[in-house]
mmCIF file of C-alpha atoms in Angstrom:
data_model
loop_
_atom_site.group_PDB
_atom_site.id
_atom_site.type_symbol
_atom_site.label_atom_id
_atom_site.label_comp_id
_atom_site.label_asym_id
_atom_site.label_seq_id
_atom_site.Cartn_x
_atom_site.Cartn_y
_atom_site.Cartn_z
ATOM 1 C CA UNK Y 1146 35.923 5.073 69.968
ATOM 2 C CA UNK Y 1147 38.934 7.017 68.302
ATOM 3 C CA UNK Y 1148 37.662 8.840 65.474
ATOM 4 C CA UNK Y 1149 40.586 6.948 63.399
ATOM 5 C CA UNK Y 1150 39.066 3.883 64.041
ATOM 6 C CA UNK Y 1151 35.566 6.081 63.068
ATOM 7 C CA UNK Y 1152 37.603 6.381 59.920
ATOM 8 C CA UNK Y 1153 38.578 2.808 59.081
ATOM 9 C CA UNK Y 1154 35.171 1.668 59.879
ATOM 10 C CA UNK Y 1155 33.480 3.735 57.329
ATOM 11 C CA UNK Y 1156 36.710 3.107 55.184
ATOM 12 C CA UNK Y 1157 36.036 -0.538 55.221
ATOM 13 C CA UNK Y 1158 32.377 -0.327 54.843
ATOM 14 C CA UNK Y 1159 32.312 1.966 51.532
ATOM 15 C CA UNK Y 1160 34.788 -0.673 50.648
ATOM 16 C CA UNK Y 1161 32.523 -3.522 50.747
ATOM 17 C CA UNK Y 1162 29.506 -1.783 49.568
ATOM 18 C CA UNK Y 1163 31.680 -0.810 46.241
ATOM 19 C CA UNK Y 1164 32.767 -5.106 46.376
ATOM 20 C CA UNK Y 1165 29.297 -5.484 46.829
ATOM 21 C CA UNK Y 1166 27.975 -3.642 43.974
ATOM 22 C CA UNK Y 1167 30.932 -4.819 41.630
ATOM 23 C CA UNK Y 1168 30.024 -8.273 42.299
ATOM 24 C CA UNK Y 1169 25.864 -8.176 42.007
ATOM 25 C CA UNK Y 1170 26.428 -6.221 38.412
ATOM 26 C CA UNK Y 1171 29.613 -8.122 36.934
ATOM 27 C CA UNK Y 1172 27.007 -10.564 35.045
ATOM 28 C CA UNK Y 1173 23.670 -10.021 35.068
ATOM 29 C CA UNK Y 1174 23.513 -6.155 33.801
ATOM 30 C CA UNK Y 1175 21.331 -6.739 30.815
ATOM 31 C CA UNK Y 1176 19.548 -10.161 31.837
ATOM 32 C CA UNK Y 1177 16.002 -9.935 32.247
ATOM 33 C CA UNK Y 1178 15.931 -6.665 30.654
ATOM 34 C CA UNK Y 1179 13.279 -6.573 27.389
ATOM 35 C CA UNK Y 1180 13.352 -3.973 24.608
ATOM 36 C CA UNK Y 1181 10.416 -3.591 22.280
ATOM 37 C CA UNK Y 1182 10.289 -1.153 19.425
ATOM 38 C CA UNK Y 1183 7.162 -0.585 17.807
ATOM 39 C CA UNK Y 1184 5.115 2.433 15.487
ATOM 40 C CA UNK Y 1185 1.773 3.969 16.558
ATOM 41 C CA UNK Y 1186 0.741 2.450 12.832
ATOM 42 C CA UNK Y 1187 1.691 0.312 10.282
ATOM 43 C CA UNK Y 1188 0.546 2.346 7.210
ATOM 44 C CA UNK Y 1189 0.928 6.185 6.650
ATOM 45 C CA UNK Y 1190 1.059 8.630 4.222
ATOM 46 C CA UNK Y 1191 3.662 11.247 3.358
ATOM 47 C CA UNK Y 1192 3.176 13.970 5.936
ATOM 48 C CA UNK Y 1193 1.693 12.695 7.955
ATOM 49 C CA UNK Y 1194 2.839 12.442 11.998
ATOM 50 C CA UNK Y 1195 3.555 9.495 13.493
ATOM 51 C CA UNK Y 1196 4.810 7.916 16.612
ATOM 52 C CA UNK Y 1197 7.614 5.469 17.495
ATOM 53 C CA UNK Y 1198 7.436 4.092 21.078
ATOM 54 C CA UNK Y 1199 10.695 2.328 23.335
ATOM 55 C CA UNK Y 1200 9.661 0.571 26.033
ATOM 56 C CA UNK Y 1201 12.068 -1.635 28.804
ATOM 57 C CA UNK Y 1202 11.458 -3.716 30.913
ATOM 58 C CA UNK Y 1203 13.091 -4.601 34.088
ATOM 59 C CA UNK Y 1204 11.920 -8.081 34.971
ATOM 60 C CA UNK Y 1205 15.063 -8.471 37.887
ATOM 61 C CA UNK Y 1206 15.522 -7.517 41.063
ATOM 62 C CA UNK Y 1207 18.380 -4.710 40.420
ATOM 63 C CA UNK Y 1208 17.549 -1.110 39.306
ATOM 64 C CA UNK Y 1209 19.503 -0.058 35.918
ATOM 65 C CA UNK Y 1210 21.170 3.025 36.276
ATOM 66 C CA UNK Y 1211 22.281 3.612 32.787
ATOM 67 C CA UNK Y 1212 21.068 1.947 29.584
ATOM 68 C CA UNK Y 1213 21.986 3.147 26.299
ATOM 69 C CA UNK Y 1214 19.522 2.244 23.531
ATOM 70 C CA UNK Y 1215 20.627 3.029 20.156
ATOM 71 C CA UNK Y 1216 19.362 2.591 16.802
ATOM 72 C CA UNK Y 1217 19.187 3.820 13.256
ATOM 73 C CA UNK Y 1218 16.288 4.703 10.579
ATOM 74 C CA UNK Y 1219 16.238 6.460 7.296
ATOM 75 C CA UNK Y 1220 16.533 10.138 7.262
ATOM 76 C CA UNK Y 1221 13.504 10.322 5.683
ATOM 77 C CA UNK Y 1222 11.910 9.759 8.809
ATOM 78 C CA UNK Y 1223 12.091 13.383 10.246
ATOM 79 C CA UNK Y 1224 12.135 13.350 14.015
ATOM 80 C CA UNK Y 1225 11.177 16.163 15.774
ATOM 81 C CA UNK Y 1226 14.820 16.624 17.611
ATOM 82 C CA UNK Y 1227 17.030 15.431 15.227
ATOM 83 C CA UNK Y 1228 19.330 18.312 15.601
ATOM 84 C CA UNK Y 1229 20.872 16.249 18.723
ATOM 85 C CA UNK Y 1230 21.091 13.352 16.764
ATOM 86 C CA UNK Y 1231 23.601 12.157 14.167
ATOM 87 C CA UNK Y 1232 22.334 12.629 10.495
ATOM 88 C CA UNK Y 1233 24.222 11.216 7.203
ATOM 89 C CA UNK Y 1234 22.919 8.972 5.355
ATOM 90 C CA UNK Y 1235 20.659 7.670 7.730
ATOM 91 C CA UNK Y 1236 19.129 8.621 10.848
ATOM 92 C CA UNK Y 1237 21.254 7.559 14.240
ATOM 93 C CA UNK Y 1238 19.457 7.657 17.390
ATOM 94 C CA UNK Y 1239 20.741 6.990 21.438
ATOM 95 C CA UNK Y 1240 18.557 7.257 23.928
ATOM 96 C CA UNK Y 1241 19.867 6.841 27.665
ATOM 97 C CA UNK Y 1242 16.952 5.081 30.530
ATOM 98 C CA UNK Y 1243 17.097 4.935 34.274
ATOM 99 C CA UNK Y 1244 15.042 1.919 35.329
ATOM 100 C CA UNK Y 1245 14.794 0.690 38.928
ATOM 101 C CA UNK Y 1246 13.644 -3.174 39.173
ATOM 102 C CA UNK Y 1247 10.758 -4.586 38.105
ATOM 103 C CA UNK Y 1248 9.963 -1.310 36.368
ATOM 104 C CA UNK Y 1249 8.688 -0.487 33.004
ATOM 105 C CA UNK Y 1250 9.427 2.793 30.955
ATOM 106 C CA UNK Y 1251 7.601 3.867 27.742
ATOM 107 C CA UNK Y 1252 9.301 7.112 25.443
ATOM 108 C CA UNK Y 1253 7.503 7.443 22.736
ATOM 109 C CA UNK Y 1254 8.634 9.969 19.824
ATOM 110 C CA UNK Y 1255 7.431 12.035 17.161
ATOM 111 C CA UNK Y 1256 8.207 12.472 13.678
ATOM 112 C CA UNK Y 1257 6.724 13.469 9.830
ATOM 113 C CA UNK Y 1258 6.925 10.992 7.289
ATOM 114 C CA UNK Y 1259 8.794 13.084 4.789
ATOM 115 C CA UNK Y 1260 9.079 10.452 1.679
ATOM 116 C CA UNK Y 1261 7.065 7.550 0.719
ATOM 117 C CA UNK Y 1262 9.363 4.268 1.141
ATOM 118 C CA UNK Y 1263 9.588 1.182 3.951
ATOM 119 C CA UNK Y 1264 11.334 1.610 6.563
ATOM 120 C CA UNK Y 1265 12.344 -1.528 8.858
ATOM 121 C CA UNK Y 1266 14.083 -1.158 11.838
ATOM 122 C CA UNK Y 1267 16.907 -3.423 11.669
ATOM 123 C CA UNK Y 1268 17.668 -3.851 15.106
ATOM 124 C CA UNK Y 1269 19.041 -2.286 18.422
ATOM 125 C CA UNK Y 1270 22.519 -1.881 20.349
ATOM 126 C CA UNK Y 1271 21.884 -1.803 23.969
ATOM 127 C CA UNK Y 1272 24.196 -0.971 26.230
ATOM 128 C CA UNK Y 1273 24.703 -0.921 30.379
ATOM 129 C CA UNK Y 1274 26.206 -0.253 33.179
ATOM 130 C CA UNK Y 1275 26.936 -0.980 36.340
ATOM 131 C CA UNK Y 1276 26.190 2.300 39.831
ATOM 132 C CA UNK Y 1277 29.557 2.803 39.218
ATOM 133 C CA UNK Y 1278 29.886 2.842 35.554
ATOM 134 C CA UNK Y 1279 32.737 0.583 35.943
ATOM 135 C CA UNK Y 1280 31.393 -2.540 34.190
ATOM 136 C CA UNK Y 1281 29.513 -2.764 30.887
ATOM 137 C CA UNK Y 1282 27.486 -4.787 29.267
ATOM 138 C CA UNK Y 1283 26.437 -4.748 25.507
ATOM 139 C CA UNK Y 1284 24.360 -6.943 22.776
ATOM 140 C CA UNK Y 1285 22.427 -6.761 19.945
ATOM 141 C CA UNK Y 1286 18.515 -7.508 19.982
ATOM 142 C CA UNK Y 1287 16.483 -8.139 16.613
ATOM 143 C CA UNK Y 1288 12.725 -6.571 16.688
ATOM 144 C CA UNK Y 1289 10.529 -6.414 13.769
ATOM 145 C CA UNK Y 1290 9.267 -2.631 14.110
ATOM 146 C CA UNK Y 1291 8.860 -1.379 10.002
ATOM 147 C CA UNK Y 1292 6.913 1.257 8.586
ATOM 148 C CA UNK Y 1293 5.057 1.635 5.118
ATOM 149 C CA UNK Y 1294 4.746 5.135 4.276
ATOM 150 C CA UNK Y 1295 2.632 5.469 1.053
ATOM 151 C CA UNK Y 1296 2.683 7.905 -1.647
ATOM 152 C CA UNK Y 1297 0.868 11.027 -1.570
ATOM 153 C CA UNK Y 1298 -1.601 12.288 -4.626
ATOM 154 C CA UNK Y 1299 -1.065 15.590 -6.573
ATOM 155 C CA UNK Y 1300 -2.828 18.522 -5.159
ATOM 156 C CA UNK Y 1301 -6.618 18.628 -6.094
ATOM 157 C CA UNK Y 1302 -6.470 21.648 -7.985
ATOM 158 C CA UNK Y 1303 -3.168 20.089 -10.709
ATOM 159 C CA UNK Y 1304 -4.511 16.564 -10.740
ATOM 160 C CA UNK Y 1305 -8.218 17.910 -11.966
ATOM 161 C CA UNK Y 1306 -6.918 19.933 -14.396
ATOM 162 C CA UNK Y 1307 -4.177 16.912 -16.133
ATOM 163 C CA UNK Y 1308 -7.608 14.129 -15.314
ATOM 164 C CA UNK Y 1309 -9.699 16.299 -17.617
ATOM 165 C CA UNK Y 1310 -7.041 16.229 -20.216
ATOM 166 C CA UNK Y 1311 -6.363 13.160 -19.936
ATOM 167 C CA UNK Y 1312 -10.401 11.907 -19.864
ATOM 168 C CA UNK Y 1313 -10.831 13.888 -22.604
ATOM 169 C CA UNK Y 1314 -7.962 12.254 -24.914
ATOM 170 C CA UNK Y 1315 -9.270 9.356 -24.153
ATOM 171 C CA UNK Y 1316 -12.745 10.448 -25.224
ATOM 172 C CA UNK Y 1317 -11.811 11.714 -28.595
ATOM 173 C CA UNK Y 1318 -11.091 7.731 -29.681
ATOM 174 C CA UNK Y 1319 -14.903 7.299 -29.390
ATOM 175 C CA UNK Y 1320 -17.811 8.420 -30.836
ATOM 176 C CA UNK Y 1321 -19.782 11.092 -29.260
ATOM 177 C CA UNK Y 1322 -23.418 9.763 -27.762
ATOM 178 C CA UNK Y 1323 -24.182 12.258 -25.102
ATOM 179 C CA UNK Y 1324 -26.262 11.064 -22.315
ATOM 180 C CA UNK Y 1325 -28.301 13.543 -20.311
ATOM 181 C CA UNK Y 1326 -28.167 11.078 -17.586
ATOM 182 C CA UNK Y 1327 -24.540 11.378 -17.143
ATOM 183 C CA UNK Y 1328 -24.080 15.379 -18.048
ATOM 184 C CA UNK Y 1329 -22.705 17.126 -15.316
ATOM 185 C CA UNK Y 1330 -21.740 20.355 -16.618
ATOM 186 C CA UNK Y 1331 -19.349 22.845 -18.632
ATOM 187 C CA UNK Y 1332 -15.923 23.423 -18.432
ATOM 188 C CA UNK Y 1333 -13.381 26.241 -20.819
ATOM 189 C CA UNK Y 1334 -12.343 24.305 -24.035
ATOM 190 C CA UNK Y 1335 -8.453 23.109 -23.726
ATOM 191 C CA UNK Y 1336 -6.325 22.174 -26.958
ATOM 192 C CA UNK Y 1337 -6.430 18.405 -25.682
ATOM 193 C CA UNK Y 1338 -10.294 18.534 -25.749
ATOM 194 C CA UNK Y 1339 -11.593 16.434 -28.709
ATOM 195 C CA UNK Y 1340 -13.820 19.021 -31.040
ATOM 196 C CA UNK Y 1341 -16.862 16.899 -31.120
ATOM 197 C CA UNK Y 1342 -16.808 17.616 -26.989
ATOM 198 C CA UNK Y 1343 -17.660 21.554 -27.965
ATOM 199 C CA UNK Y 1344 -21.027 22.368 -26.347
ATOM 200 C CA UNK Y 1345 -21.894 25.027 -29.085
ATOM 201 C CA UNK Y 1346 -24.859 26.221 -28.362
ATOM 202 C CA UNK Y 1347 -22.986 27.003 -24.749
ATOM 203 C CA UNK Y 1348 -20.600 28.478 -26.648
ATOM 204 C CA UNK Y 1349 -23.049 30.659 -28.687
ATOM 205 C CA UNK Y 1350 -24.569 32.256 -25.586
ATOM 206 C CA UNK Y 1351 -21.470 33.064 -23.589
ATOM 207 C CA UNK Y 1352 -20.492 34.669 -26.851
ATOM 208 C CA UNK Y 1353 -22.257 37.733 -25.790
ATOM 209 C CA UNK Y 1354 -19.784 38.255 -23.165
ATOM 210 C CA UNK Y 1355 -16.255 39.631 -24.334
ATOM 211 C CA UNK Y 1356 -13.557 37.032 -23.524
ATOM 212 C CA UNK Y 1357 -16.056 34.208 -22.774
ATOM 213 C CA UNK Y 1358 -14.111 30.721 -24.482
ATOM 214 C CA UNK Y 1359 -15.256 28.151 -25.878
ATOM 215 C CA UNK Y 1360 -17.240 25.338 -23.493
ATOM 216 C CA UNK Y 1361 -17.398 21.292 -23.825
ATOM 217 C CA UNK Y 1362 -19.355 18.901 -22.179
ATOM 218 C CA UNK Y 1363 -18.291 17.003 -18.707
ATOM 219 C CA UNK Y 1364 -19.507 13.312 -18.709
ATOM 220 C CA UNK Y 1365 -19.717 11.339 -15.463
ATOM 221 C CA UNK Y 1366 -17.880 7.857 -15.468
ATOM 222 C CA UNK Y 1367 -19.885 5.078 -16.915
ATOM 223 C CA UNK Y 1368 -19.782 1.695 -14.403
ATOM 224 C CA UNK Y 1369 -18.412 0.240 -17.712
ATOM 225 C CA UNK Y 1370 -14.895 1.527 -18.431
ATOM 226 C CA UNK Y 1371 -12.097 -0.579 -17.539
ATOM 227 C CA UNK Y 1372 -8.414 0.994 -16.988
ATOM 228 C CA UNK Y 1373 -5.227 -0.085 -17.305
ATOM 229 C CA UNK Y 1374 -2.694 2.493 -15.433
ATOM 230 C CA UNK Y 1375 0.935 2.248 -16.432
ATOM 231 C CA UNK Y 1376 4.061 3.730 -15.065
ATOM 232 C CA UNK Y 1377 7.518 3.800 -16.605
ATOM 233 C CA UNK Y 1378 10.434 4.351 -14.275
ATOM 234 C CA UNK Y 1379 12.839 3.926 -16.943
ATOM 235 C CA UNK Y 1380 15.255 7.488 -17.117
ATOM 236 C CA UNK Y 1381 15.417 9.450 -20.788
ATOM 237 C CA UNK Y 1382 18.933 11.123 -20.193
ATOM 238 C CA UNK Y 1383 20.998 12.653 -17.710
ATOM 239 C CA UNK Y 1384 19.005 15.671 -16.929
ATOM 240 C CA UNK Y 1385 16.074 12.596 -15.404
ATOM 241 C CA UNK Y 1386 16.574 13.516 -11.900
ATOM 242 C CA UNK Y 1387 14.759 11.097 -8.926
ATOM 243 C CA UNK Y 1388 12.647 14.168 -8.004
ATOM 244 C CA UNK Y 1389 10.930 13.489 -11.679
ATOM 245 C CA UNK Y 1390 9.656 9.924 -10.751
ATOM 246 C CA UNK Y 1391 8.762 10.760 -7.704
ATOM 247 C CA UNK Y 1392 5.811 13.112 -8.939
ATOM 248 C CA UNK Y 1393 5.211 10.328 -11.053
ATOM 249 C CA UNK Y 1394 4.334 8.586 -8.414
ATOM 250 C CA UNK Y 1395 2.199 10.810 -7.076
ATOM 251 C CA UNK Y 1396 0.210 11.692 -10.285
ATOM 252 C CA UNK Y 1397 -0.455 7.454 -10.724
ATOM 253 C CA UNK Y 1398 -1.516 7.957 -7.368
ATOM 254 C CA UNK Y 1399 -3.715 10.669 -7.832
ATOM 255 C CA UNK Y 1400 -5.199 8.746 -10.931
ATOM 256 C CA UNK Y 1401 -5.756 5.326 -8.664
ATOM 257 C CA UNK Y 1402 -7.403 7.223 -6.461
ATOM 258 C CA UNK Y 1403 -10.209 8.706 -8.465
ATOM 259 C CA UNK Y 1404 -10.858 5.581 -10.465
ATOM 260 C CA UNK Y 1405 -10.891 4.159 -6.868
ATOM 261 C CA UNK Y 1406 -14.017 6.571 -6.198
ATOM 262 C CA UNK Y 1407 -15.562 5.689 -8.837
ATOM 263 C CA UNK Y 1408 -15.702 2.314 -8.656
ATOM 264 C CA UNK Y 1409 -13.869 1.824 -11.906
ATOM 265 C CA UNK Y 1410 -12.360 -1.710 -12.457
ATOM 266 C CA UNK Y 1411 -8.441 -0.996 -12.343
ATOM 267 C CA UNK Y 1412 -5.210 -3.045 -13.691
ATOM 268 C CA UNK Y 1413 -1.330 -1.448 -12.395
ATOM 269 C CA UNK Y 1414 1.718 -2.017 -14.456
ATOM 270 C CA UNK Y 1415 4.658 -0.996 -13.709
ATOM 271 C CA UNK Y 1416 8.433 -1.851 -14.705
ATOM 272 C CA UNK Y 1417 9.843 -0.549 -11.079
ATOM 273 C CA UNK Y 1418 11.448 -2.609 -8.679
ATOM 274 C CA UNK Y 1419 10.460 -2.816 -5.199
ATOM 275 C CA UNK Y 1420 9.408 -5.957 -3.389
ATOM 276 C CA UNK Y 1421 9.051 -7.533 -7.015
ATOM 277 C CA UNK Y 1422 10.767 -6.973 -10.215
ATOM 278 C CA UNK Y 1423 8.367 -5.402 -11.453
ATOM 279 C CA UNK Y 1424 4.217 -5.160 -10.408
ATOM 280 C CA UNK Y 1425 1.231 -6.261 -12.553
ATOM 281 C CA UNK Y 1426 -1.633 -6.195 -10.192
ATOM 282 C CA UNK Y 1427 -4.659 -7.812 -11.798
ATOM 283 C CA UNK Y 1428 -8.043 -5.558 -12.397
ATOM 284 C CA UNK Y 1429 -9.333 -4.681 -9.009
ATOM 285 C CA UNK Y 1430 -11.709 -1.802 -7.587
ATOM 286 C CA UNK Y 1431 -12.428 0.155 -4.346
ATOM 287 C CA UNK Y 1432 -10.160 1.232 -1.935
ATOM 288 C CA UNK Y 1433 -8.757 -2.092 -1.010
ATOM 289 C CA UNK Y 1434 -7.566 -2.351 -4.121
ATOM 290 C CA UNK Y 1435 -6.299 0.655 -4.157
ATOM 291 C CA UNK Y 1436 -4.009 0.151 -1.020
ATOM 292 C CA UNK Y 1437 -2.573 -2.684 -2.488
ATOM 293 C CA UNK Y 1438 -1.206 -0.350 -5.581
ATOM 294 C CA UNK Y 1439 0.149 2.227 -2.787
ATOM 295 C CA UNK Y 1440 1.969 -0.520 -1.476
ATOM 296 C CA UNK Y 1441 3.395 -1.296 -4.270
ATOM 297 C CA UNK Y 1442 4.645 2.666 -5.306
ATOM 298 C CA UNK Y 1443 5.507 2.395 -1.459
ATOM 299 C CA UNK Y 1444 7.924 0.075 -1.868
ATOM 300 C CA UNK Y 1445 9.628 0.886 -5.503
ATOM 301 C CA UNK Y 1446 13.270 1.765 -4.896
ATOM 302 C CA UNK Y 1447 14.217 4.184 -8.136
ATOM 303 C CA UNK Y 1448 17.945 3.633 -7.885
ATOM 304 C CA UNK Y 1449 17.652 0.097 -8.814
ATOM 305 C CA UNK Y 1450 16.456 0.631 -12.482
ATOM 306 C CA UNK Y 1451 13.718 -1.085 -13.935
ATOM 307 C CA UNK Y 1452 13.273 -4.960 -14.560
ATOM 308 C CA UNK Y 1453 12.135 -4.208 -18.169
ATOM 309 C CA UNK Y 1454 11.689 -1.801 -20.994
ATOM 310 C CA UNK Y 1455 8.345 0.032 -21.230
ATOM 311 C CA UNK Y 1456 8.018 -0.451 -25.237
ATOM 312 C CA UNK Y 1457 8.510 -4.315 -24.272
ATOM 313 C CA UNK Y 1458 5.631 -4.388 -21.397
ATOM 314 C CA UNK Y 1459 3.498 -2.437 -23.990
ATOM 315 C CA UNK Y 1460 3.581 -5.219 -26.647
ATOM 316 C CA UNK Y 1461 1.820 -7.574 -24.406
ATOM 317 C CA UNK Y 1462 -1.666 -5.409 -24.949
ATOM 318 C CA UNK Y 1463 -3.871 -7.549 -27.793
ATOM 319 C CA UNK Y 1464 -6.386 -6.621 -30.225
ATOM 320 C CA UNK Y 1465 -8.710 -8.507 -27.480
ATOM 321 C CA UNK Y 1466 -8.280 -5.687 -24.706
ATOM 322 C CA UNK Y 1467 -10.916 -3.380 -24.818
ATOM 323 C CA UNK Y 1468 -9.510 -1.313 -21.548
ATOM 324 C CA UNK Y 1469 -8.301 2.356 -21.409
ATOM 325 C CA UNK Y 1470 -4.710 2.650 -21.256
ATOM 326 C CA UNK Y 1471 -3.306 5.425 -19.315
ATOM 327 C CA UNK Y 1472 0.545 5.468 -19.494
ATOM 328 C CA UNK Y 1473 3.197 7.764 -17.383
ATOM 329 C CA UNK Y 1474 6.317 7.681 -18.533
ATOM 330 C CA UNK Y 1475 8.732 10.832 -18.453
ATOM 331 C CA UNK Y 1476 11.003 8.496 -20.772
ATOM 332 C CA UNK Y 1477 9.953 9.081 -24.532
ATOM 333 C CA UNK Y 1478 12.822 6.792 -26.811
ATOM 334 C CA UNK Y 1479 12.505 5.904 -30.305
ATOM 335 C CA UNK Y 1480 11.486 2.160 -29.517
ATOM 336 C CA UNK Y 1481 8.442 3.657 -26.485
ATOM 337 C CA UNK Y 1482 7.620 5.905 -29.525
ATOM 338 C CA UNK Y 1483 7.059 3.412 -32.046
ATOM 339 C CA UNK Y 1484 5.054 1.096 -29.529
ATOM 340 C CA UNK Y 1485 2.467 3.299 -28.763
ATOM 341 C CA UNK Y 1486 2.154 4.840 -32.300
ATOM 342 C CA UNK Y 1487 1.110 1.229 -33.142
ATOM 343 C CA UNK Y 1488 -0.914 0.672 -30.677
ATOM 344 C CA UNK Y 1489 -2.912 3.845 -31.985
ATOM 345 C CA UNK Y 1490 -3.043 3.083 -35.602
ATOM 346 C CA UNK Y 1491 -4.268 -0.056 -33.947
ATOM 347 C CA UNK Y 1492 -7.470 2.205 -32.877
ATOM 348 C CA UNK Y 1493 -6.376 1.995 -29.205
ATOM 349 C CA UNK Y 1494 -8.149 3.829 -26.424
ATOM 350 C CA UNK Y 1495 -4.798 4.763 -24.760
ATOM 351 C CA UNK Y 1496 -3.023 7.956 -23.738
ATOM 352 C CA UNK Y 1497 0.235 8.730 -23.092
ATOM 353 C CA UNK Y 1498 0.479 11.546 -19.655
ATOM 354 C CA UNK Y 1499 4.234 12.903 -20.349
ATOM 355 C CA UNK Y 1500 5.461 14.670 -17.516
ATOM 356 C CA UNK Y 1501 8.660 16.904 -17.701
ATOM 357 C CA UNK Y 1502 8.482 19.123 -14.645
ATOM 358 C CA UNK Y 1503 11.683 18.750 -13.058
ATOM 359 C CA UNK Y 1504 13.874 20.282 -16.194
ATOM 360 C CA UNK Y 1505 13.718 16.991 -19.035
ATOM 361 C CA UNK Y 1506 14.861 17.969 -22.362
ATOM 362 C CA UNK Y 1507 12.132 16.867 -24.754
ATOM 363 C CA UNK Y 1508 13.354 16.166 -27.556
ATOM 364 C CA UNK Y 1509 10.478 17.706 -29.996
ATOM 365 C CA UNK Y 1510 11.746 17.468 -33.316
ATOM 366 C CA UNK Y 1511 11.293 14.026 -33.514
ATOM 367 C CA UNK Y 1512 8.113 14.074 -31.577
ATOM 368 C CA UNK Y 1513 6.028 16.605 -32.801
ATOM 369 C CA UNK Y 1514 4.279 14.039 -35.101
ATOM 370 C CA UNK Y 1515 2.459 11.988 -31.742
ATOM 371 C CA UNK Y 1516 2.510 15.242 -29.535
ATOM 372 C CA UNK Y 1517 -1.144 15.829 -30.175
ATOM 373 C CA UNK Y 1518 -1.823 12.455 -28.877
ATOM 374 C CA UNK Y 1519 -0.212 12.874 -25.710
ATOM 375 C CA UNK Y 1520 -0.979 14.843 -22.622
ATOM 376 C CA UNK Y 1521 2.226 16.901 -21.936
ATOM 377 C CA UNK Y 1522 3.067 18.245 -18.725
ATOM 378 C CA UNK Y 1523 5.804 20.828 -18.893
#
């Protein structure tokens, strides 16, 4: 045979293969093809690693070259190669498969939950095309892969030191009966310490020593308290920064949590809005429990205000309640001021945690009357 027919033969037959392939992927690119999006785990913790899995499935006869899965997440979601991803305000990912038919692939991908917050994933643009990457094929698929990252706690060594303030505040609005049952040891004296909480004969003896301080008591936690934790989201001045009620967040959470150890029946306020406008959880204990108020602090979205004013959600407490009150609230206006200095003269067990960390101006002058019944954090 002359090689030019040679030529037209394999002319003609690279011809029809390309018709071929042309007409077998001009419809059916992305039929039968399944997506499915889903986390390693529905709850997690800032920090903590997690994975997020793609798997597709090729449920036809013809392999898929090229299939372009794309998607987008929050930022705060920090993915382990992000630097070849697109990064603004959010997180955009694009992965690109090569299935062959009836095959399944599974990627599965790392990252550190950098922020508390819920994070859904909305939904995914797939794309394909044909062997010859002349024909392609896009649409839009729904899937209901979301992620709850909860709040961390303050660092043990912080969060002792403001709980012992805080317990003993709290202390000084009742009478001292010491139990010996319930004793479980000394701690320095600290100028929030009540002075009927001095253990002076303590004192006396470690008076011998130069530079020894004063010592008080440390009292377990009766089975009997009841708490009522309260959070204000509500911002003071300009100066009130996110980063300020984000730790806290954290230091409710680190208060939750102890109670939560202790078994110590616990009510959560708060004016944020997340999933609700606004949270009051009823009295609850153990761990459970205390999920259900990290879901809540999950879920608060700061930008969006508050769904009330602090000094209004305080005049709900009656002369009935017999609970602790611990409040957080960086905010410290004239009309949150007056509330709680009446629920005091009231004879209130209640404290007021007032954290300025992140560079609030306090204004002192007009607080340094209620200052010594507060816990300050500055």
């Amino acid at each position: 045979m002359p090689a030019v027919w040679v030529g037209i033969a394999v002319f003609l037959s690279i011809q029809a293969a390309i018709w071929t392939v042309r007409l077998l992927y001009r419809g059916p690119i992305l039929r039968k093809l399944d997506v499915e999006m889903v986390f390693s785990v529905a709850y997690a913790t800032e920090g903590d690693t997690v994975q997020l899995s793609t798997t597709l499935t090729n449920e036809k006869w013809l392999p898929m070259p090229w299939v372009a899965v794309k998607f987008r997440v929050s930022r705060n979601l920090l993915f382990a190669d992000a630097t070849a991803h697109q990064i603004s305000d959010e997180y955009y990912r694009q992965d690109l498969y090569h299935i062959l038919m009836f095959q399944r692939v599974t990627r599965r991908f790392s990252f550190v939950c950098g922020k508390r917050g819920f994070y859904p994933i909305q939904g995914l643009d797939i794309s394909g095309w044909d062997m010859l990457m002349e024909y392609k094929s896009a649409r839009f698929l729904q899937t209901r892969a979301a992620l709850t990252v909860y709040p961390r706690a303050l660092e043990t060594q912080e969060l002792d030191a403001i709980c012992t303030s805080v317990y003993g505040q709290l202390q000084s609005f009742l009478p001292m009966h010491p139990d010996p049952f319930s004793f479980r040891g000394l701690r320095a004296y600290t100028e929030n310490d009540p002075i009927k909480a001095i253990n002076f004969k303590a004192s006396a003896k470690g008076a011998q020593h130069p530079g020894q301080e004063l010592m008080v008591n440390l009292w377990e936690f009766t089975n009997n308290r009841r708490v009522v934790l309260m959070l204000n989201f509500e911002k003071h001045n300009l100066w009130h920064a996110d980063a300020q009620d984000e730790y806290n967040i954290k230091l409710a959470v680190g208060f939750a949590a102890r109670l939560a150890e202790a078994h110590v029946p616990l009510r959560f306020i708060t004016n944020g809005i997340g999933a609700e406008e606004g949270t009051d959880l009823p009295e609850g204990r153990g761990f459970t429990h205390h999920e259900n108020i990290l879901d809540v602090l999950a879920h608060v979205d700061i930008p969006r205000g508050v769904s009330e004013s602090f000094s209004a959600l305080l005049t709900n407490i009656t002369e009935e309640d017999s609970a602790e009150y611990i409040i957080i609230s960086t905010y410290h206006g004239a009309d949150l001021e007056e509330a709680y200095d009446r629920l005091l003269a009231q004879g209130r067990r209640i404290c007021w945690v007032l954290p300025c960390h992140q560079g609030i101006i306090l204004d002192t002058q007009n607080m340094r009357e209620s200052l010594r019944s507060k816990v300050v954090l500055v």
